[in-house]
Tab-separated table of C-alpha atoms in Angstrom:
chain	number	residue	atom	x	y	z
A	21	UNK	CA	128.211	45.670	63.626
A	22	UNK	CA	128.822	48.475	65.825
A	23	UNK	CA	125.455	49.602	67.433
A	24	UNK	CA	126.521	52.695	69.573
A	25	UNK	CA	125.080	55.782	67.382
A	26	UNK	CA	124.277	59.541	67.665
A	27	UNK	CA	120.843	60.662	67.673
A	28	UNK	CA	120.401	62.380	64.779
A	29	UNK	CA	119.267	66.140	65.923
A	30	UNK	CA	122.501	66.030	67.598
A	31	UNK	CA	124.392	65.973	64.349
A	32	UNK	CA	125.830	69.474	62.620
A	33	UNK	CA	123.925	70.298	59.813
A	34	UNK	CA	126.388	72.786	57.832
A	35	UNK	CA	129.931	71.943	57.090
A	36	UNK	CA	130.902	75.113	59.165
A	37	UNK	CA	129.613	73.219	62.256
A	38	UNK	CA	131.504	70.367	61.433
A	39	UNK	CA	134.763	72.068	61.488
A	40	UNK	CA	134.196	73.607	65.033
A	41	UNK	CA	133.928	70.470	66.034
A	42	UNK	CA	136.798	69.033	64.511
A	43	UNK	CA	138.449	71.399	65.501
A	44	UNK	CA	136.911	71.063	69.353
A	45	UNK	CA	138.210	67.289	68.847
A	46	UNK	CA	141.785	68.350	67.889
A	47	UNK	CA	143.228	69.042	71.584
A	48	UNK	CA	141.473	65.618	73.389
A	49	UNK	CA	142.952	63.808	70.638
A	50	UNK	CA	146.542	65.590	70.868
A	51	UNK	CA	145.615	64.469	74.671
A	52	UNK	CA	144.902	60.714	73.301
A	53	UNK	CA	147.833	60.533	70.592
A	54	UNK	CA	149.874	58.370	73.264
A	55	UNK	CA	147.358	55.900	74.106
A	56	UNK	CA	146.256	55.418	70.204
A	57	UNK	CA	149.941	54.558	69.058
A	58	UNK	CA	149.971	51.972	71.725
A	59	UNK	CA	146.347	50.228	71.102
A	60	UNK	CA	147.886	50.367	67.442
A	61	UNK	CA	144.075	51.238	66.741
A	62	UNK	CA	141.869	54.361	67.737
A	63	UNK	CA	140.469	53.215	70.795
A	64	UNK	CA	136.483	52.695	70.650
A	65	UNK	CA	135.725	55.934	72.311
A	66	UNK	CA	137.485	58.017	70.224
A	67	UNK	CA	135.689	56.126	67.140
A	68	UNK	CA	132.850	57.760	68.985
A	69	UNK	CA	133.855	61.043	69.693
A	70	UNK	CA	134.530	61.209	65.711
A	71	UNK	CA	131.302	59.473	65.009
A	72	UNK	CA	129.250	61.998	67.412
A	73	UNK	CA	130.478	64.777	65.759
A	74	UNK	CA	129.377	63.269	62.436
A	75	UNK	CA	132.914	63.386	60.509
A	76	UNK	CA	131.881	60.198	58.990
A	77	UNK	CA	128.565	61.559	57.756
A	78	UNK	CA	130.758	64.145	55.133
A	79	UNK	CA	130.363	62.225	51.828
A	80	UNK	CA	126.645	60.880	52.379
A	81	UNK	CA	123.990	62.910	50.212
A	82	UNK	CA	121.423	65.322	52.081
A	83	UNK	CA	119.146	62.774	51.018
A	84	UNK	CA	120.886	60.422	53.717
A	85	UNK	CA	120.886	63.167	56.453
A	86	UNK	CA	124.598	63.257	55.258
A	87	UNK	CA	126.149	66.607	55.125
A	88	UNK	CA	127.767	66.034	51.363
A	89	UNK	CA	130.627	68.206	52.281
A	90	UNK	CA	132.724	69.457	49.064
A	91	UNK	CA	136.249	67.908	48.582
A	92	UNK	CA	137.869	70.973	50.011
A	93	UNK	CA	135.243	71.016	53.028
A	94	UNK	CA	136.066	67.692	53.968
A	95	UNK	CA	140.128	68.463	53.644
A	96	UNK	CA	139.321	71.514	55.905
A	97	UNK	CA	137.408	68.721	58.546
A	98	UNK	CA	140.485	66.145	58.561
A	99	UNK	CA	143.349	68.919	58.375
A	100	UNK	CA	141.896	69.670	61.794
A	101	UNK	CA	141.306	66.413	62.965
A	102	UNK	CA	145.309	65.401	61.991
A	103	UNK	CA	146.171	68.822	63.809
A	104	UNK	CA	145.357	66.471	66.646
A	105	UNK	CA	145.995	63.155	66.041
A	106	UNK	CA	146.936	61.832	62.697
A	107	UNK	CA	145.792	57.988	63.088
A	108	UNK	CA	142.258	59.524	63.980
A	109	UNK	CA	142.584	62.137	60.806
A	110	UNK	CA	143.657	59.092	58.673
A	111	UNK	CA	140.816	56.866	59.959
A	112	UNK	CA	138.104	59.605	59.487
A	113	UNK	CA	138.734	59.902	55.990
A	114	UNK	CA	138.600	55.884	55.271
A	115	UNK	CA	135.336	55.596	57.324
A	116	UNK	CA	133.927	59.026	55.780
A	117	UNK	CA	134.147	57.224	52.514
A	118	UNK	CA	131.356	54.783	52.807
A	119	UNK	CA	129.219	57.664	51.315
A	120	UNK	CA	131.616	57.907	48.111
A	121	UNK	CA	130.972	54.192	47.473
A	122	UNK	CA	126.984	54.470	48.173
A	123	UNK	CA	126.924	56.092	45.120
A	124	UNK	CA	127.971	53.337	43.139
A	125	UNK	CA	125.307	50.417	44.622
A	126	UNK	CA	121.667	50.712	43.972
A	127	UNK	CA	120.316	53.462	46.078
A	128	UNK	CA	117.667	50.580	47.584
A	129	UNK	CA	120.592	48.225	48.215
A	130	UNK	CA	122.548	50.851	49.779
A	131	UNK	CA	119.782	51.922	51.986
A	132	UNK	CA	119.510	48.967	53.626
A	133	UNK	CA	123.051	48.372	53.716
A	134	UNK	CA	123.670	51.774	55.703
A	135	UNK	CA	120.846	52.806	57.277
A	136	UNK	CA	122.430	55.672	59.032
A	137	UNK	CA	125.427	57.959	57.410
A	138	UNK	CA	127.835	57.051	60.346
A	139	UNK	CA	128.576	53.629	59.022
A	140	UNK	CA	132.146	52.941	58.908
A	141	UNK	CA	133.566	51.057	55.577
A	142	UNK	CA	137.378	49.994	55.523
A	143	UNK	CA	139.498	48.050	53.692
A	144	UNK	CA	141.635	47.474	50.392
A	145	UNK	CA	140.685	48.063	46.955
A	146	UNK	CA	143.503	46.898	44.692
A	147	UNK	CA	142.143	43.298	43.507
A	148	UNK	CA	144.229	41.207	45.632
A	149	UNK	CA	141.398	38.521	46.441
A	150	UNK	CA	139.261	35.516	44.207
A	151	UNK	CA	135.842	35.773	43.685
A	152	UNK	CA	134.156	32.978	41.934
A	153	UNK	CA	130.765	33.435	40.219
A	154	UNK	CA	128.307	31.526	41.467
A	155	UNK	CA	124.205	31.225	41.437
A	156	UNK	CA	123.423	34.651	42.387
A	157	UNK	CA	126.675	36.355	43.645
A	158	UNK	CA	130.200	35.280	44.193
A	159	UNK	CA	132.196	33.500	46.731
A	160	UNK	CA	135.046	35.715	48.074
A	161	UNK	CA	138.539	34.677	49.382
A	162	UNK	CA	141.373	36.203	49.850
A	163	UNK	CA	144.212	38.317	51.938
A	164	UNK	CA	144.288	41.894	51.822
A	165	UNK	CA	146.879	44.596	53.692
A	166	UNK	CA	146.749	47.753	54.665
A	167	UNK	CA	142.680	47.947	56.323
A	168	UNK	CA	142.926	50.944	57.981
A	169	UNK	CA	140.299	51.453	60.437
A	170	UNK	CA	139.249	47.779	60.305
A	171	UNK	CA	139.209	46.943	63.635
A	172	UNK	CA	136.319	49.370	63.980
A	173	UNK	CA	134.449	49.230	60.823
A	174	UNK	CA	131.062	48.314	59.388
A	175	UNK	CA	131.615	46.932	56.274
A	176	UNK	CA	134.675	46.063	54.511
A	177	UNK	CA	135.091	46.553	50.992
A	178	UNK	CA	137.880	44.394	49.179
A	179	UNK	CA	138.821	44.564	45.612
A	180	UNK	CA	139.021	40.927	43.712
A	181	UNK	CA	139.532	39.238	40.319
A	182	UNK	CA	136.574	37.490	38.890
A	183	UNK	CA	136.627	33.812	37.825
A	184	UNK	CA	133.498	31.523	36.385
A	185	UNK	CA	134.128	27.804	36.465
A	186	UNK	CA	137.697	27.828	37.660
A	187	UNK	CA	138.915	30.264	34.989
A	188	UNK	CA	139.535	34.002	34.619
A	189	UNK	CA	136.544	36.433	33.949
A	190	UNK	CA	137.265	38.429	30.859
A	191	UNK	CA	136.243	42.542	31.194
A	192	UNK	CA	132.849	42.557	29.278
A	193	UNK	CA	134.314	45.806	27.412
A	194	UNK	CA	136.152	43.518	24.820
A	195	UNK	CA	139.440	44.027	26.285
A	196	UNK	CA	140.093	40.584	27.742
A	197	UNK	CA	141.573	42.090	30.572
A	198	UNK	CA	140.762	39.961	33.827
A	199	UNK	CA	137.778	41.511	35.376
A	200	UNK	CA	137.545	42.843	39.095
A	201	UNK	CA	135.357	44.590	41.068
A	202	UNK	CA	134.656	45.547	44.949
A	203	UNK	CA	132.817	43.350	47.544
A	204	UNK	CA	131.149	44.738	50.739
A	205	UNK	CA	131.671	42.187	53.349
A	206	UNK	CA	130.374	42.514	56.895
A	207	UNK	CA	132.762	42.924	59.325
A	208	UNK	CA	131.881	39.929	61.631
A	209	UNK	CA	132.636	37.840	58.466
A	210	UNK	CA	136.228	38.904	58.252
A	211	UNK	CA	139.054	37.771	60.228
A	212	UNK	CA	141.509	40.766	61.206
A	213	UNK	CA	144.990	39.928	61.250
A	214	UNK	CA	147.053	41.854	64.459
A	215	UNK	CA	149.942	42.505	62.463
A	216	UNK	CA	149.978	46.400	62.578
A	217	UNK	CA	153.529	46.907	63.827
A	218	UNK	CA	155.029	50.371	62.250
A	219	UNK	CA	157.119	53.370	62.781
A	220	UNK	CA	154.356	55.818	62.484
A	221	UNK	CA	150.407	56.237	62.029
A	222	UNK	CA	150.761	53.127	64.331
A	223	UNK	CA	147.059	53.813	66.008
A	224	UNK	CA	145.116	53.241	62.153
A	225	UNK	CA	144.831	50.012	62.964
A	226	UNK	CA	145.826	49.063	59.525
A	227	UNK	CA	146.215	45.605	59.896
A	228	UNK	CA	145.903	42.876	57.122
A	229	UNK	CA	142.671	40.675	56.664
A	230	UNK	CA	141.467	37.672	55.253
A	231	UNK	CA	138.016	36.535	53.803
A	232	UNK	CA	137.495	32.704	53.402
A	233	UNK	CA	134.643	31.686	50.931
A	234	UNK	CA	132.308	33.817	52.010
A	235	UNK	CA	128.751	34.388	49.625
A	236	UNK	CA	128.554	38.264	48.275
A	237	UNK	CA	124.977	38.936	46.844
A	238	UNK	CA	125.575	40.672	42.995
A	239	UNK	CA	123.832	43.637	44.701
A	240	UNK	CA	126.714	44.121	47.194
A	241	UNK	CA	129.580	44.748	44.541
A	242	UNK	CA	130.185	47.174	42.458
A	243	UNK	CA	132.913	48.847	40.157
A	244	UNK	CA	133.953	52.284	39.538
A	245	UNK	CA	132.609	52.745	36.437
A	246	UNK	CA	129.254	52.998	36.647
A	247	UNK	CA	127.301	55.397	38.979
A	248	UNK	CA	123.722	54.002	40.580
A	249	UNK	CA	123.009	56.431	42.410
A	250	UNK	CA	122.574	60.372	42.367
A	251	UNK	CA	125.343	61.947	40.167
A	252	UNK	CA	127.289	64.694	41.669
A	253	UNK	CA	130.972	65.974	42.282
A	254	UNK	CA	131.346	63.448	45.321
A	255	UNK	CA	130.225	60.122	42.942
A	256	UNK	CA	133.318	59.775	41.369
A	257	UNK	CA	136.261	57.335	41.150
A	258	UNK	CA	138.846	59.626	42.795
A	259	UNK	CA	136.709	61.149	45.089
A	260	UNK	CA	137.391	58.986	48.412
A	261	UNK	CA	141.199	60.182	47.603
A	262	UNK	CA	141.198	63.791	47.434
A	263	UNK	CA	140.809	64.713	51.272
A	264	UNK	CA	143.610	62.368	52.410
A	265	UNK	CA	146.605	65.208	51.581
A	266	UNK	CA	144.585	66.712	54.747
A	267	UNK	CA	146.199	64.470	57.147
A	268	UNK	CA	150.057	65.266	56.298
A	269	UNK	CA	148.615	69.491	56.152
A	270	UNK	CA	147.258	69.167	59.165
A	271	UNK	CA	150.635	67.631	60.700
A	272	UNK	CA	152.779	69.860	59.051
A	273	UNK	CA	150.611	72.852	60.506
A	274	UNK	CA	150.617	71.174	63.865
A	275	UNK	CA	154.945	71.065	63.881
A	276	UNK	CA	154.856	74.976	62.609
A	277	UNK	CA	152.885	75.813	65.510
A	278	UNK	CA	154.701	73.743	67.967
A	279	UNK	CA	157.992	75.048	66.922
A	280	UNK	CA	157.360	78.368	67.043
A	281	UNK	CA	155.780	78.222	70.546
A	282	UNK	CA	158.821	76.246	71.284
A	283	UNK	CA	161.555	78.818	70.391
A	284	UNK	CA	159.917	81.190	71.527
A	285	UNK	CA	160.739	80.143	75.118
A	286	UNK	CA	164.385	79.061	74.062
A	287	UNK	CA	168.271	80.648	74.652
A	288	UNK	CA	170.763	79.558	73.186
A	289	UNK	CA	172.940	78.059	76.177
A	290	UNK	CA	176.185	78.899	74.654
A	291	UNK	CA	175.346	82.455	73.487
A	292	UNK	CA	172.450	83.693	75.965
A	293	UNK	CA	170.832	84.954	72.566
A	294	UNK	CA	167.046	83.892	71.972
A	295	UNK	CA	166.242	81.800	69.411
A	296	UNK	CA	163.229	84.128	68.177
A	297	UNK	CA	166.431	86.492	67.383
A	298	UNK	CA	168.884	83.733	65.914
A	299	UNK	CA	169.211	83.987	62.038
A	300	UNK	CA	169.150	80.499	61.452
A	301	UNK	CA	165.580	80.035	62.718
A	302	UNK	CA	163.936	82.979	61.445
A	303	UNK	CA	165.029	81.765	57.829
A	304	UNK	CA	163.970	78.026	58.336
A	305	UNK	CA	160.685	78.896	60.007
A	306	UNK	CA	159.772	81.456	57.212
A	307	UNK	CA	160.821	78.618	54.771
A	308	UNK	CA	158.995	76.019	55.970
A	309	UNK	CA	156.111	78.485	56.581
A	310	UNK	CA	156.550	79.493	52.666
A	311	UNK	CA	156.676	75.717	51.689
A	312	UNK	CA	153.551	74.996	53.421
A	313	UNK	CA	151.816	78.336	52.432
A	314	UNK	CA	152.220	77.427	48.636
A	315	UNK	CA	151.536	73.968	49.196
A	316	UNK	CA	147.854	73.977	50.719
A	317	UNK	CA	147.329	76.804	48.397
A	318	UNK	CA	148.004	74.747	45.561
A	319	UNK	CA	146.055	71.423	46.596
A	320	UNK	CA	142.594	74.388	47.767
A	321	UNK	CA	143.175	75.797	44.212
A	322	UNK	CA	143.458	72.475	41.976
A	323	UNK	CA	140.882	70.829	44.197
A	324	UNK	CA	137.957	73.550	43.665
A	325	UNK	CA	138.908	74.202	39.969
A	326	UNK	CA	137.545	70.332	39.353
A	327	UNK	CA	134.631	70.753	41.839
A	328	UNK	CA	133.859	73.476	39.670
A	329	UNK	CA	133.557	71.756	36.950
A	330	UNK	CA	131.869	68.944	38.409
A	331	UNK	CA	129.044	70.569	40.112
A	332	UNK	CA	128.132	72.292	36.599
A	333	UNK	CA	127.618	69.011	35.716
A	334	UNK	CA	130.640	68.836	33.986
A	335	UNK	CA	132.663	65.353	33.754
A	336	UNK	CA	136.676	65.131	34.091
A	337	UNK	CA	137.120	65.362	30.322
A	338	UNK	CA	135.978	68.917	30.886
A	339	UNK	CA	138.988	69.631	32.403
A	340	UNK	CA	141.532	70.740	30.803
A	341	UNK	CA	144.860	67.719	31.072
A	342	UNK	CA	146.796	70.439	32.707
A	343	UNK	CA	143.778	70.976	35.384
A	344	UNK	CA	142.772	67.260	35.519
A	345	UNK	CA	146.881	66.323	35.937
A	346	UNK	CA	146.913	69.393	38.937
A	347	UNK	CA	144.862	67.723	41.545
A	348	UNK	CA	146.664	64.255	42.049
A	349	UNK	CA	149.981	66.184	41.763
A	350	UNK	CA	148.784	68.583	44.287
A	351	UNK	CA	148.210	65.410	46.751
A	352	UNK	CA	151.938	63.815	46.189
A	353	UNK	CA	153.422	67.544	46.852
A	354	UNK	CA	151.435	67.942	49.881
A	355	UNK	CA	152.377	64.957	51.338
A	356	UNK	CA	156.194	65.058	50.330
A	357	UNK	CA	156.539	68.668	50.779
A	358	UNK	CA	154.814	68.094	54.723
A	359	UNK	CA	157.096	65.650	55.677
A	360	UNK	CA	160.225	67.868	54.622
A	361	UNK	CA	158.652	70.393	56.701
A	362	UNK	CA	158.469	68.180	60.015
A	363	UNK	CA	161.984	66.766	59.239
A	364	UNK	CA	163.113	70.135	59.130
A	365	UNK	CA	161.523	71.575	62.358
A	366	UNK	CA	162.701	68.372	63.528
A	367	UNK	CA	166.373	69.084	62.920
A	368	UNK	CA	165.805	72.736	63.930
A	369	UNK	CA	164.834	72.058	67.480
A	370	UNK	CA	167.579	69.308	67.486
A	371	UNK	CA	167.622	66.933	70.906
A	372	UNK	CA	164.066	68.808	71.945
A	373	UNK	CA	163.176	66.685	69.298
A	374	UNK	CA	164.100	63.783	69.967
A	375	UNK	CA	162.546	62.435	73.131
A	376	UNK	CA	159.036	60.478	72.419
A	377	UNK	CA	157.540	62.719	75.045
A	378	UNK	CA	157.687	65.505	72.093
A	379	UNK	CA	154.977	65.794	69.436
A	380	UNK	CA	158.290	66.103	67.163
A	381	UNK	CA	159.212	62.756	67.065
A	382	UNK	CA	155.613	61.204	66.321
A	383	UNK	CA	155.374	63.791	63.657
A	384	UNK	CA	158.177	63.106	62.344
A	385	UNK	CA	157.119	59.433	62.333
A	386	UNK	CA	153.961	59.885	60.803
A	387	UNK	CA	155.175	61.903	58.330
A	388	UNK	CA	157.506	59.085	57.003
A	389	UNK	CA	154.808	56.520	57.066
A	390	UNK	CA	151.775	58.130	55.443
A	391	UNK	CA	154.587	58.973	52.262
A	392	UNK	CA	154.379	55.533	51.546
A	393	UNK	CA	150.540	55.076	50.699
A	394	UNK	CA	149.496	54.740	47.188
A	395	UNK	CA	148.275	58.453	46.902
A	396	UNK	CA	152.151	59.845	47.655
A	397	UNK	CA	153.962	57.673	45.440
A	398	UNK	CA	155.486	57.801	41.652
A	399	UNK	CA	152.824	56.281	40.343
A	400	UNK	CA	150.558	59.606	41.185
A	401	UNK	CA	153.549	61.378	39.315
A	402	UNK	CA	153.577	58.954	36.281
A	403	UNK	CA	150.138	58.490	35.564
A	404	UNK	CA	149.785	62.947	35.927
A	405	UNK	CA	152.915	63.017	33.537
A	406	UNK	CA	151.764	60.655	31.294
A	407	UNK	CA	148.661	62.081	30.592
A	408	UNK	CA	150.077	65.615	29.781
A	409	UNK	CA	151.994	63.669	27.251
A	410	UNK	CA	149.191	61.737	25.764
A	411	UNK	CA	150.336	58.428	27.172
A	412	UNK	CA	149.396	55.955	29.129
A	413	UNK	CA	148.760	56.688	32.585
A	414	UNK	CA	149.592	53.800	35.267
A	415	UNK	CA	146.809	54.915	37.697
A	416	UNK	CA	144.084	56.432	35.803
A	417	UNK	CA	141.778	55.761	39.012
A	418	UNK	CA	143.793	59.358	40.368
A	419	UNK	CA	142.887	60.968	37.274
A	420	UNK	CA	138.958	59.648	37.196
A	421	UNK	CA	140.074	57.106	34.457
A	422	UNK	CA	138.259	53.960	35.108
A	423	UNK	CA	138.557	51.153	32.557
C-alpha cells in the first residue's frame, strides 16, 4: 500500500480550510493537466499534493480525524479541484469515498482496515465478478472496468455475485434474486490492466482490473443495505455519488472564465470591432452564464433539501418523491447541461479552440467523456421518473433504494 502520508496537525480541520486549499491546488494542477493526460493516470505527486491537503479525508467521521464534510461541502472541494484539472477532481471524489463505505463495515474492522482517513479506495461496484462462499469468507474472481484511480489506490472494492457449492446464492430477503455484495481487496492483490486509452478524463487512470481467486474475510464485504457504523447523512447508499456533478461544474466554470478573458483581448479581423462589443457573444456568454447559474443552483438546492432531512435524522422516505427524484436529476442536468456549455464556448471562440495547446479542447474532451458514466445517463432519468409515477425505478441505488 502506499506509505507516503501527511502528519496529521498538518491537515485542515474545517471544511472552509479545505476549500482554500483546493482551491490553492487548482492553478498547479491547470499547470499539470498536460502531463496527467499523457501518464493516462495522476502522477504520484499530485496523488500527494491532493492527499496533503486532506481532500480524501472529506467523508471520514470526526471520530477518524476525518473532516465529514456535507454533500454540498465536498461538491464545493472538487468543483475547485476540476477548475484545475478534471482527472484529479474525478479521482478525489473516488478516493474521498473510502469514508462513505467505512460506514458500512464494522467500525473495528474498518479501523484496522484504514488506519488513517487518507486511504484511497477505487474500483467498480456493479457485480461483474464470482465470489464463492467458502470456510470463513469467499474466494473472488473476476474482471471489472472502469477503476478510476486504481493505479494509486489502497483498497479496491469490486461488486460480485455470490455462489455456494457451484450454484447461485439466493438474496436472503425471499426474493430469489442472485445475491451480491462488495469486496475490499488490497491493491497489491489486483492486477491492473493498462488499457486506459480515451478521448477525455484520460489522466483517471481508469483502467480495467482483474482479481483471480483471491480469499476475502466475511468482515471485508459488505452491502448497501445495512449500516455498521455511526448513522448520519454521509452513511448512505447514494452518498459516494452526489459530489461527482462537481467535476463537470467546475469545468464548465473553468471554460466561462477562460472565454471571457479570451474575448476580451480579441478583434474581429474582418471588422476591427471587439468581441466584448459583438452581439453574438454577449448573448452566448450571458446564456451559457444563465445555463450554468440555474444549474449549480439547482443541484446546491436539491442537494441540501435531503441533507436536511438527513441530519434531523430523517431517512429518504422523508422526502417527499418530488424532493427525493430532485437530487439525481439535478446530477444528469449538471453534467449534460456543462458539457453544452463547453461545446458552446467551444464553437464561440472557433479555431482558438481548436489547438490542444488550449484548455478548450481538453474541456471540451472531458466534457464528452465524463457524460458517459453511470451518474449522467437515462437510467438516472428513468429510475427519477419512475418513481414520481409509482413505478419501478431501474437504479434505485440513485434514489437510496437498496434491495
Amino acid at each position: 500500500m502506499n506509505t507516503v502520508r501527511t502528519p496529521v496537525a498538518q491537515m485542515p480541520e474545517t471544511a472552509a480550510e479545505l476549500l482554500v486549499r483546493a482551491q490553492a491546488l487548482a492553478p498547479l494542477l491547470r499547470e499539470r493537466s498536460d502531463e496527467i493526460e499523457q501518464a493516462r493516470r495522476l502522477p504520484a505527486d499530485v496523488v500527494d499534493l491532493l492527499r496533503g491537503a486532506g481532500v480524501f479525508r472529506m467523508a471520514f467521521g470526526r471520530e477518524w480525524g476525518g473532516l465529514e464534510l456535507t454533500s454540498m461541502e465536498q461538491t464545493e472541494v472538487v468543483e475547485a479541484l476540476a477548475y484545475g484539472d478534471a482527472s484529479a477532481a474525478w479521482c478525489a471524489v473516488m478516493g474521498a469515498s473510502t469514508g462513505v463505505y467505512s460506514a458500512f463495515l464494522e467500525p473495528a474492522v474498518a479501523k484496522e482496515m484504514f488506519p488513517t482517513p487518507d486511504l484511497v479506495t477505487a474500483g467498480l461496484l456493479q457485480p461483474t465478478g464470482r465470489a464463492e462462499r467458502v470456510p470463513g469468507g469467499f474466494r473472488l474472481s473476476g474482471r471489472w472496468s472502469f477503476g478510476s484511480g486504481i493505479t494509486h489506490a489502497d483498497w479496491v472494492t469490486s461488486g460480485a455475485f455470490l455462489y455456494e457449492d457451484g450454484k447461485p446464492y439466493a438474496s436472503p430477503d425471499g426474493s430469489n434474486a442472485h445475491a451480491s455484495r462488495q469486496f475490499l481487496v488490497p491493491r497489491e492483490q489486483v492486477e491492473v490492466l493498462d488499457n486506459w486509452y480515451t478521448t477525455g478524463m484520460c489522466g483517471t487512470g481508469s483502467c480495467d482490473y482483474t482479481i483471480s481467486d483471491v480469499f476475502v474475510p466475511e468482515e471485508h464485504t459488505f452491502t448497501f443495505g445495512k449500516v455498521k457504523g455511526r448513522p448520519s447523512p454521509l452513511a448512505q447508499p447514494d452518498s459516494f455519488t452526489r459530489s461527482m456533478c462537481g467535476v463537470a461544474l467546475g469545468v464548465a466554470r473553468a471554460a466561462l472564465d477562460h472565454t471571457r478573458e479570451t474575448v476580451l483581448g480579441r478583434t474581429d479581423r474582418m471588422t476591427d470591432t471587439a468581441w466584448a462589443d459583438m452581439f453574438r457573444v454577449q448573448v452566448a456568454l450571458a446564456e451559457c452564464e444563465a445555463d450554468f447559474n440555474a444549474t449549480r443552483s439547482g443541484v446546491y438546492s436539491s442537494m441540501g433539501r435531503q441533507w436536511e432531512v438527513l441530519a434531523a435524522g430523517g431517512t429518504p422516505d422523508d422526502l417527499t418523491s418530488v424532493e427525493r427524484a430532485a437530487s439525481p436529476l439535478a446530477w444528469v442536468h449538471a453534467f449534460r447541461t456543462s458539457r453544452a456549455i463547453v461545446n458552446r464556448l467551444y464553437d464561440l471562440l472557433q479555431t482558438w479552440s481548436i489547438n490542444r495547446s488550449s484548455p478548450m479542447d481538453r474541456w471540451m474532451r472531458d466534457a464528452t467523456v465524463m457524460c458517459q458514466h453511470a451518474t449522467a445517463q437515462d437510467r438516472i432519468l428513468q429510475s427519477a421518473g419512475a418513481y414520481l409515477l409509482d413505478s419501478k425505478p431501474e437504479f434505485g441505488i440513485c434514489l437510496g433504494i437498496v434491495k
